[in-house]
mmCIF file of C-alpha atoms in Angstrom:
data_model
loop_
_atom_site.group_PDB
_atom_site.id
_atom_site.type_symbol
_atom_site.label_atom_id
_atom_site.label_comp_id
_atom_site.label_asym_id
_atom_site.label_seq_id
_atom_site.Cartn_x
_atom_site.Cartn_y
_atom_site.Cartn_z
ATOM 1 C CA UNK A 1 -10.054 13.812 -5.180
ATOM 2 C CA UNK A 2 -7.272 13.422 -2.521
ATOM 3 C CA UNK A 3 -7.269 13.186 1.118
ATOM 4 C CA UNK A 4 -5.461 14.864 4.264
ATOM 5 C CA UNK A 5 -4.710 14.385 7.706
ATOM 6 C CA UNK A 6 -6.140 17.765 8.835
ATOM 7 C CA UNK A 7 -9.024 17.508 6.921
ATOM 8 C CA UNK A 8 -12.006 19.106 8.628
ATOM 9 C CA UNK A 9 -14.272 15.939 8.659
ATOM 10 C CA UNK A 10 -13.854 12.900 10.513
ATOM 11 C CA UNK A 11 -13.299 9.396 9.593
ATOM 12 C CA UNK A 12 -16.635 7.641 9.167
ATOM 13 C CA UNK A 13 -16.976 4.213 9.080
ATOM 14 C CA UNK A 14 -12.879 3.235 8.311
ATOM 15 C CA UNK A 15 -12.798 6.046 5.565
ATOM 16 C CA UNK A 16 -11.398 9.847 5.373
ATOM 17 C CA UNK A 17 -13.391 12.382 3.659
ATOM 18 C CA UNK A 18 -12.011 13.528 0.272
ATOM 19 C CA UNK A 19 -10.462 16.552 -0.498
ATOM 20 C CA UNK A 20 -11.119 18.686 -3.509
ATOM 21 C CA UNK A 21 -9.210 21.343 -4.577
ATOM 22 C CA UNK A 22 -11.382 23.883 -6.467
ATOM 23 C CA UNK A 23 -10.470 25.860 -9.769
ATOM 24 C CA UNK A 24 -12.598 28.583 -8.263
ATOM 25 C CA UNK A 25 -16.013 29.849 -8.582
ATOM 26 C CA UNK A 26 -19.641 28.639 -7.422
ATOM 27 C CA UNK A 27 -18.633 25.186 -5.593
ATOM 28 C CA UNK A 28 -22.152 23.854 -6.811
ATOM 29 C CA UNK A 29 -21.547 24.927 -10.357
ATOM 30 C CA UNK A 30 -18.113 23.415 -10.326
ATOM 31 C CA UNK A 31 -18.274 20.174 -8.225
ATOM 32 C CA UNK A 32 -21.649 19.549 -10.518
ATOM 33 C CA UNK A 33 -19.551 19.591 -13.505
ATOM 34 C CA UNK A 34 -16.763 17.738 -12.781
ATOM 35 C CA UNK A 35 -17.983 14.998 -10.704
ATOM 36 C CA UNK A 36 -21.890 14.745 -11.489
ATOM 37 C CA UNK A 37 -25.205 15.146 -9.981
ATOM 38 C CA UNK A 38 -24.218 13.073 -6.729
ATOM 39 C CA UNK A 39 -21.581 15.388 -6.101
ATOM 40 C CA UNK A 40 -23.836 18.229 -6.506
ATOM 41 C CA UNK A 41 -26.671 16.631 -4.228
ATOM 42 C CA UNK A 42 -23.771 16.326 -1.457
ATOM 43 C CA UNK A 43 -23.930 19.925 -1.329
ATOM 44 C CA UNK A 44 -27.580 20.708 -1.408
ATOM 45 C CA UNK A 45 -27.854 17.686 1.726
ATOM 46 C CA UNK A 46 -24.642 20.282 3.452
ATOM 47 C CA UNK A 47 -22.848 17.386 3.341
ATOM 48 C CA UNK A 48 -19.648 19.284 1.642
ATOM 49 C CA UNK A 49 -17.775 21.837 3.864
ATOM 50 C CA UNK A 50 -14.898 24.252 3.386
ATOM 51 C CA UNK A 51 -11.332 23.714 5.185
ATOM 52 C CA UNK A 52 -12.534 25.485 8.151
ATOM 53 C CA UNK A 53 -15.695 23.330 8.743
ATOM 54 C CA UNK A 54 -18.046 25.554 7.173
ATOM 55 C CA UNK A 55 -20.932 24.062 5.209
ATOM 56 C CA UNK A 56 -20.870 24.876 1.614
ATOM 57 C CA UNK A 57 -24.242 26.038 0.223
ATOM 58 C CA UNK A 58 -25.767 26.089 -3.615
ATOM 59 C CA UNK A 59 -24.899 30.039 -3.299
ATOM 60 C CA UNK A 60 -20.945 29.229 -1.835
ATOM 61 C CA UNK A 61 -18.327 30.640 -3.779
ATOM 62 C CA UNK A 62 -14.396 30.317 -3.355
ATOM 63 C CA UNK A 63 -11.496 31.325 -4.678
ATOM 64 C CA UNK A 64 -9.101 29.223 -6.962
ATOM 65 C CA UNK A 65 -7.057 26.623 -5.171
ATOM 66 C CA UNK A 66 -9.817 26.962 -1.940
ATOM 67 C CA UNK A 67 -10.460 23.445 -0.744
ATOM 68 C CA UNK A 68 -13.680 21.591 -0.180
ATOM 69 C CA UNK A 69 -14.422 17.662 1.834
ATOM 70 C CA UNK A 70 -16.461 15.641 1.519
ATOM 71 C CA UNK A 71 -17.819 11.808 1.754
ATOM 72 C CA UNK A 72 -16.817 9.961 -1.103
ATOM 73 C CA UNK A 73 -19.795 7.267 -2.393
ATOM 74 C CA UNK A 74 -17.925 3.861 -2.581
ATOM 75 C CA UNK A 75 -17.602 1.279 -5.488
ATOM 76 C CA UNK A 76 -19.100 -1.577 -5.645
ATOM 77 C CA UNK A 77 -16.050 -3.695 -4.368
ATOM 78 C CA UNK A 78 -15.735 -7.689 -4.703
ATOM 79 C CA UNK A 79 -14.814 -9.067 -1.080
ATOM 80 C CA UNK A 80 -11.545 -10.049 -0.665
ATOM 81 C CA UNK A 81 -12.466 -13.526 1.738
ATOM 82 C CA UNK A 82 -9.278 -13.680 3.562
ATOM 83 C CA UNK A 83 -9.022 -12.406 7.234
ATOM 84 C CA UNK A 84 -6.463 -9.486 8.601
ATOM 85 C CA UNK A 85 -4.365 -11.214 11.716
ATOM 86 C CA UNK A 86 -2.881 -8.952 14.204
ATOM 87 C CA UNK A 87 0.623 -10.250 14.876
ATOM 88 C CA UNK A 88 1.353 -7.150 17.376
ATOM 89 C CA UNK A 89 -0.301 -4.721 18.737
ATOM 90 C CA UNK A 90 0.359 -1.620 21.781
ATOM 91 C CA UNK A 91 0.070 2.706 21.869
ATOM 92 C CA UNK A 92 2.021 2.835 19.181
ATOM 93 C CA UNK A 93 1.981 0.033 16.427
ATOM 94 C CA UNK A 94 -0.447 -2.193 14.528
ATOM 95 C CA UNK A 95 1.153 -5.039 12.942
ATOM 96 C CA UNK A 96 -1.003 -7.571 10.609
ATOM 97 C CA UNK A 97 -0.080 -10.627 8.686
ATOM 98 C CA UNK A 98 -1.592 -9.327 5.358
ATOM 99 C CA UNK A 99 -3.355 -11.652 2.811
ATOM 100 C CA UNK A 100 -2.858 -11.437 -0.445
ATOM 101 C CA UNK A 101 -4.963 -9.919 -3.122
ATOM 102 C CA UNK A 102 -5.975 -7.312 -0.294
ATOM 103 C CA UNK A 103 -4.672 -3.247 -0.786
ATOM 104 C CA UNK A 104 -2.983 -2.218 2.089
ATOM 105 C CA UNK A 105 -4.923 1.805 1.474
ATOM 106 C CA UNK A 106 -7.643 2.942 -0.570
ATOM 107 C CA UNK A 107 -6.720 3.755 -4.250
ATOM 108 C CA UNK A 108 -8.774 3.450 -7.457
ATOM 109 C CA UNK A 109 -11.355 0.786 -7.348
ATOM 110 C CA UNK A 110 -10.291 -0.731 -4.032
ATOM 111 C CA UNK A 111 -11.254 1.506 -1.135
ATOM 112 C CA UNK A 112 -13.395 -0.900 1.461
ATOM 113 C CA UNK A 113 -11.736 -3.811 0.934
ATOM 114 C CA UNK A 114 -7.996 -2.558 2.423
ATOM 115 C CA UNK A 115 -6.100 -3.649 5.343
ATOM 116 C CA UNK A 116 -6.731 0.382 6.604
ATOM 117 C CA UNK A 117 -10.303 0.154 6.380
ATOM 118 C CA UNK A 118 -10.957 -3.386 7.139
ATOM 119 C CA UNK A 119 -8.814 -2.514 10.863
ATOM 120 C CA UNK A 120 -9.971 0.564 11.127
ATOM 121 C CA UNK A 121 -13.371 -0.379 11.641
ATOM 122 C CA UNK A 122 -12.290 -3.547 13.096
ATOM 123 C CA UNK A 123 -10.334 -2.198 16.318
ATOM 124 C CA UNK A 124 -12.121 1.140 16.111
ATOM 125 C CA UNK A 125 -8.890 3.130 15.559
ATOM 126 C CA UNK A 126 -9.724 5.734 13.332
ATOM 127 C CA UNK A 127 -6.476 7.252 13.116
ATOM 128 C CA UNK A 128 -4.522 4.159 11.721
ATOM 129 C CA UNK A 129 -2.444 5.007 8.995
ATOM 130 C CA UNK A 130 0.278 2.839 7.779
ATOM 131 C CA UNK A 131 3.858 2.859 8.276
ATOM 132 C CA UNK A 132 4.579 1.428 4.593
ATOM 133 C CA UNK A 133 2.986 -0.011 1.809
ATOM 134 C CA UNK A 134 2.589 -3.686 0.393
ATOM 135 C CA UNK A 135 1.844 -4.463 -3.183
ATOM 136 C CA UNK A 136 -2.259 -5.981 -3.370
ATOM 137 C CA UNK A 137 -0.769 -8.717 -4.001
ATOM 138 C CA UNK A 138 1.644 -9.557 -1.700
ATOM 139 C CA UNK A 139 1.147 -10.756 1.366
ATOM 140 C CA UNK A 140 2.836 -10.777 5.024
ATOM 141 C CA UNK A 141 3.951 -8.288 7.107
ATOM 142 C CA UNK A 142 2.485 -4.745 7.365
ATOM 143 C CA UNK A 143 3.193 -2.155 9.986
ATOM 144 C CA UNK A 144 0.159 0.205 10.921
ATOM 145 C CA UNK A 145 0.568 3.159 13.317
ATOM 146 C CA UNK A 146 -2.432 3.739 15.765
ATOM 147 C CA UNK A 147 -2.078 7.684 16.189
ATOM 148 C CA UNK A 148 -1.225 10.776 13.981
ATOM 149 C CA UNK A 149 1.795 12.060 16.433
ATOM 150 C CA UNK A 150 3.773 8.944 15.935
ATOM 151 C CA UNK A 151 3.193 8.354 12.535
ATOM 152 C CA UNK A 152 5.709 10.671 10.932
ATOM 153 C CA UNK A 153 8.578 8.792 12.725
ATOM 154 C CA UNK A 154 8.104 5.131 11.796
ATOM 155 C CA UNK A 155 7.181 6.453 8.143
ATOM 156 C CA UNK A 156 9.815 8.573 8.001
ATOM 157 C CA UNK A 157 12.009 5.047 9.504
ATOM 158 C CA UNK A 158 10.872 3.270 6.072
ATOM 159 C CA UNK A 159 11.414 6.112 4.064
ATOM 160 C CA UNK A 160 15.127 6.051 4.954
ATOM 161 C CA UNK A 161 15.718 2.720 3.974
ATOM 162 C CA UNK A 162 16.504 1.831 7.949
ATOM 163 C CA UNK A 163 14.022 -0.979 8.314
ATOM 164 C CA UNK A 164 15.706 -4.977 7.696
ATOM 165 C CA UNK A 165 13.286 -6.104 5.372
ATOM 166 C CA UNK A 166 13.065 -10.697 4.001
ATOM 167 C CA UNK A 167 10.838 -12.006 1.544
ATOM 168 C CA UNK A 168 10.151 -15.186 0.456
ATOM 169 C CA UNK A 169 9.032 -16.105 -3.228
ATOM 170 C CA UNK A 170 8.469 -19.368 -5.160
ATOM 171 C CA UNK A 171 10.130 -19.733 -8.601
ATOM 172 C CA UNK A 172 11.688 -22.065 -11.255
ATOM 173 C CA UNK A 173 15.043 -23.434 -10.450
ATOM 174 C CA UNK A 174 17.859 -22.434 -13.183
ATOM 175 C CA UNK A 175 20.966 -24.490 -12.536
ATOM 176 C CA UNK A 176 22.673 -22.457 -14.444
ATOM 177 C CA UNK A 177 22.665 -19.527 -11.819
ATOM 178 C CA UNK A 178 24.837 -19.694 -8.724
ATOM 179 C CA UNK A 179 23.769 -18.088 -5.871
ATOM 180 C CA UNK A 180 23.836 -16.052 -3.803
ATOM 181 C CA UNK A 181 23.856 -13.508 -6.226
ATOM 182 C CA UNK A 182 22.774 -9.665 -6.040
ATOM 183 C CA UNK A 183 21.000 -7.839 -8.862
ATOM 184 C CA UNK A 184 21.300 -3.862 -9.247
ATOM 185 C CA UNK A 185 19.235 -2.086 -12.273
ATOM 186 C CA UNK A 186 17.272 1.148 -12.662
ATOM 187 C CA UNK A 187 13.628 0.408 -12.259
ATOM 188 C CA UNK A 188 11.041 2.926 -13.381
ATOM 189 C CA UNK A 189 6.999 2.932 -13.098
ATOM 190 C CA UNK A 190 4.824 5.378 -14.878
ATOM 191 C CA UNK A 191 1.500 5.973 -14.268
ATOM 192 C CA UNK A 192 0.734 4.715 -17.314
ATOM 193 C CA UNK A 193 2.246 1.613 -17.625
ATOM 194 C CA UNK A 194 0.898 -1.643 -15.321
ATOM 195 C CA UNK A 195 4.626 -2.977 -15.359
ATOM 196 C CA UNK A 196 7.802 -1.092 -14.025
ATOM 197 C CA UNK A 197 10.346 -1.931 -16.493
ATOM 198 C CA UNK A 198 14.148 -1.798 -16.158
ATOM 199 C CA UNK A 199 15.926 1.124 -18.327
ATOM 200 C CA UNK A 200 19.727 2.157 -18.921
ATOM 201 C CA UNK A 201 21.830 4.566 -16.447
ATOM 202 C CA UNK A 202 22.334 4.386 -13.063
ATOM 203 C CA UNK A 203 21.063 1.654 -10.923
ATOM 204 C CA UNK A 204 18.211 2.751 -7.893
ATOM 205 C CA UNK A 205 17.472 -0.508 -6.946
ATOM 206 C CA UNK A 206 19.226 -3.636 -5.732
ATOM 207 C CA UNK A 207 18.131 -7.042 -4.215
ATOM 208 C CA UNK A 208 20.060 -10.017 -3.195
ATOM 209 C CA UNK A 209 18.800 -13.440 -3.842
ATOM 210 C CA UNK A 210 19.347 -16.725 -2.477
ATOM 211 C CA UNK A 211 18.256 -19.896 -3.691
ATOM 212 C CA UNK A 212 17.403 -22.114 -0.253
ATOM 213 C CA UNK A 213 16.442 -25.247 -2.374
ATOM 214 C CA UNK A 214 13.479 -26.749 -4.227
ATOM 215 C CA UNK A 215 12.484 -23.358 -5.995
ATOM 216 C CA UNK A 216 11.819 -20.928 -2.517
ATOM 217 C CA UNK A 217 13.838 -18.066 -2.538
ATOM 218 C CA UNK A 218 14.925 -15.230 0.199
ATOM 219 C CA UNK A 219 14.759 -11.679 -0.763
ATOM 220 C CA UNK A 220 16.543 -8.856 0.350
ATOM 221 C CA UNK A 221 15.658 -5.571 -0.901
ATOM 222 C CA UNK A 222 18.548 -3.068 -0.101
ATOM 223 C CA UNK A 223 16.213 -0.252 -1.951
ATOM 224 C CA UNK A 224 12.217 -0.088 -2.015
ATOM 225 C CA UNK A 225 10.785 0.346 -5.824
ATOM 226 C CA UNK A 226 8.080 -0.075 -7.079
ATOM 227 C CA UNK A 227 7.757 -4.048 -8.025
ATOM 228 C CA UNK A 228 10.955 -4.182 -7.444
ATOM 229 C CA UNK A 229 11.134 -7.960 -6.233
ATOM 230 C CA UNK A 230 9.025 -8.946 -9.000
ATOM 231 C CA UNK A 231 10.894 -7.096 -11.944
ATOM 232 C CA UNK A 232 14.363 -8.923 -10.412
ATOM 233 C CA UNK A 233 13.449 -11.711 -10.889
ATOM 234 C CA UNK A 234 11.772 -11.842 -13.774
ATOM 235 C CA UNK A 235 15.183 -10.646 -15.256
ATOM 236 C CA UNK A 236 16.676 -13.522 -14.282
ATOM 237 C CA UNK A 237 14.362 -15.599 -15.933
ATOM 238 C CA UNK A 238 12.768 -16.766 -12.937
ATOM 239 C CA UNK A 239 9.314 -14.925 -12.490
ATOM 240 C CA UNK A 240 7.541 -15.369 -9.382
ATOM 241 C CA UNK A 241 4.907 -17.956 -9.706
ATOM 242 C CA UNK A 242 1.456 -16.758 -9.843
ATOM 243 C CA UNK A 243 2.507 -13.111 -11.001
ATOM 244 C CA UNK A 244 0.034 -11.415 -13.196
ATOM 245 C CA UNK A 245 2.234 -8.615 -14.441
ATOM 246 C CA UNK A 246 6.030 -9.898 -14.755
ATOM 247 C CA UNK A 247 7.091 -11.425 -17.647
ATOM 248 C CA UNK A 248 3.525 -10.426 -19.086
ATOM 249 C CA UNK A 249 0.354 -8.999 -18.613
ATOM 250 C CA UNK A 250 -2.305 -11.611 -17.859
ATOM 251 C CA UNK A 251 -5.718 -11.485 -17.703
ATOM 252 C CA UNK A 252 -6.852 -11.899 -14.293
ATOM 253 C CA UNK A 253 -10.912 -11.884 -14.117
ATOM 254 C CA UNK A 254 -12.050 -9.563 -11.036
ATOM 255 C CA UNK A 255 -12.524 -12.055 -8.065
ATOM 256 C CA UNK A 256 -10.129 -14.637 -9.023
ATOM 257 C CA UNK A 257 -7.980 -15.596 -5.934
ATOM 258 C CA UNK A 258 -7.373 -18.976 -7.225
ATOM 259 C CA UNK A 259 -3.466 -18.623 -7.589
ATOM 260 C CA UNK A 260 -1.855 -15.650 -5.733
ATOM 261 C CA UNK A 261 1.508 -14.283 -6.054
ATOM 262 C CA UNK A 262 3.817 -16.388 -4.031
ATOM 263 C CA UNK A 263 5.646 -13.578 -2.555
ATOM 264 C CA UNK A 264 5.671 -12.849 1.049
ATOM 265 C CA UNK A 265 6.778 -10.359 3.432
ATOM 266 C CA UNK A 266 8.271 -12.431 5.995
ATOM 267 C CA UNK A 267 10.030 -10.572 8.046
ATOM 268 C CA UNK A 268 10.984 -6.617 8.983
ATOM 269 C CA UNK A 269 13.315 -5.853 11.944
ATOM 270 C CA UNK A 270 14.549 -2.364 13.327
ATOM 271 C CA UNK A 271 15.570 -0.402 16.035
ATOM 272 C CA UNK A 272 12.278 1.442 17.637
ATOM 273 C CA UNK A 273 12.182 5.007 16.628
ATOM 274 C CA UNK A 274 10.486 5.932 19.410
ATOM 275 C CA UNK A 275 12.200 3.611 22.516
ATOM 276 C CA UNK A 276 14.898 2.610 20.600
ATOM 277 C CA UNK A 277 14.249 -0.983 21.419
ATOM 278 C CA UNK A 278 14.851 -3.916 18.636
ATOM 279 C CA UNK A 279 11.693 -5.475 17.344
ATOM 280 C CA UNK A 280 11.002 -7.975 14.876
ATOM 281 C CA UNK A 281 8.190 -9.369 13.687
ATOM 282 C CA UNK A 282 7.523 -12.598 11.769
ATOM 283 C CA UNK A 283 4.994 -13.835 9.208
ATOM 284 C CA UNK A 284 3.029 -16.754 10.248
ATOM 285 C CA UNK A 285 2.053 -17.404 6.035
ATOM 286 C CA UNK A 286 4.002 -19.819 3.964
ATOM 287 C CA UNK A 287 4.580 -18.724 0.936
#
């Protein structure tokens, strides 16, 4: 199941519906067999409809590729018991100091308990959608747009690598290593892999490091891969302290929050797509 911005439903209650695109044939049949009996007892309560808006019946049928929405039934979900502060808010932007261990959007097991949802239902903006993404568990700051006409141009701001971005992170100290220094490798994540690991050819991603004393670190990230922070500087032998994934996997039990990753988002600065204007905003965390 995936979700759209012109889907045919509302949001209800901080969450899109999902969208399902069909193989073809009787929906009830189908959506019964790939998802389950609650799936098909969304459709007998009319509770799925077609891309139009048209409730889908037990007699519906659709062609292949036709798509269907509907409300998804959420996971059981361990609360994350940090609060969301808004560091910034007008027409345009939503901008939260985000804790860690909290998903910025809904994916896999984590759908409720996400900075979208969470301020979604919090400053009843249904159309909040954010600008970029933050790892679960990193923390600081997180740019949210408040409508769907000015969301493509602050996305599309990140996307192009136009956005100042400074982190902060807590590591060993390796005398041997004189900063600053910057480190460029080819990071690559598969789907099936927890870790994005470093491979030969040509580098697409690069972050500059400097050592400001007694283990904290500033991070510049001149590209935006996945882990990428966490994968740098692991390489140099100086993992960020409480990460779960780089050197190794640990085993984290669900609702631990007793040591989070010490990386933070501390700061992102850029000229307004929209007026133009400079803005910067500034974590209020310590990392």
């Amino acid at each position: 199941m995936s979700r759209r911005r012109d889907a045919p439903l509302p949001v209800r209650n901080g969450l899109g519906p999902a969208r399902v695109r069909l193989r073809g044939g009787a929906v009830l049949v189908e959506l019964a067999s790939r998802f389950g009996e609650a799936a098909a007892a969304k459709v007998l309560g009319g509770e799925v409809v077609t891309a139009d808006g048209t409730v889908v019946t037990a007699g519906t049928v659709l062609p292949p590729n036709a798509c269907v929405y509907l409300y998804r039934d959420l996971p059981d979900e361990i609360p994350v018991p940090f609060d969301v502060p808004v560091l910034h808010r007008d027409e345009a932007l939503v901008v939260v100091d985000k804790p860690h261990f909290l998903a910025t959007m809904p994916r896999g097991a984590h759908v409720a308990e996400t900075v979208l949802v969470r301020m979604r239902r919090t400053l009843d903006l249904p159309e909040l959608s954010p600008a970029h993404r933050l790892d679960r568990l990193t923390a600081g700051v997180l740019l949210l747009t408040t409508r769907a006409e000015v969301r493509g141009a602050y996305q599309t701001m990140f996307a192009r690598g136009e956005v100042e971005k400074t982190y902060l992170a807590r590591a060993d100290v390796d005398a041997a290593l004189a900063f600053p220094l910057t480190v460029r490798s080819r990071i690559l994540k598969e789907r099936s892999r927890l870790q994005a690991y470093e491979a030969p050819g040509e580098p697409n991603a690069e972050t500059e490091v400097e050592h400001l004393g007694d283990g904290l670190y500033r991070l510049t990230p001149r590209t935006g891969r996945t882990h990428q922070l966490r994968v740098h500087m692991a390489s140099l032998g100086l993992p960020i302290h409480g990460d779960s994934l780089y050197p190794e996997v640990l085993d984290v039990p669900p609702g631990d929050f007793s040591t989070p990753l010490r990386l933070l988002a501390q700061r992102v600065a850029f000229d307004d797509p929209l007026t133009g204007v400079r803005r910067e905003f500034v974590s209020r965390r310590t990392v």
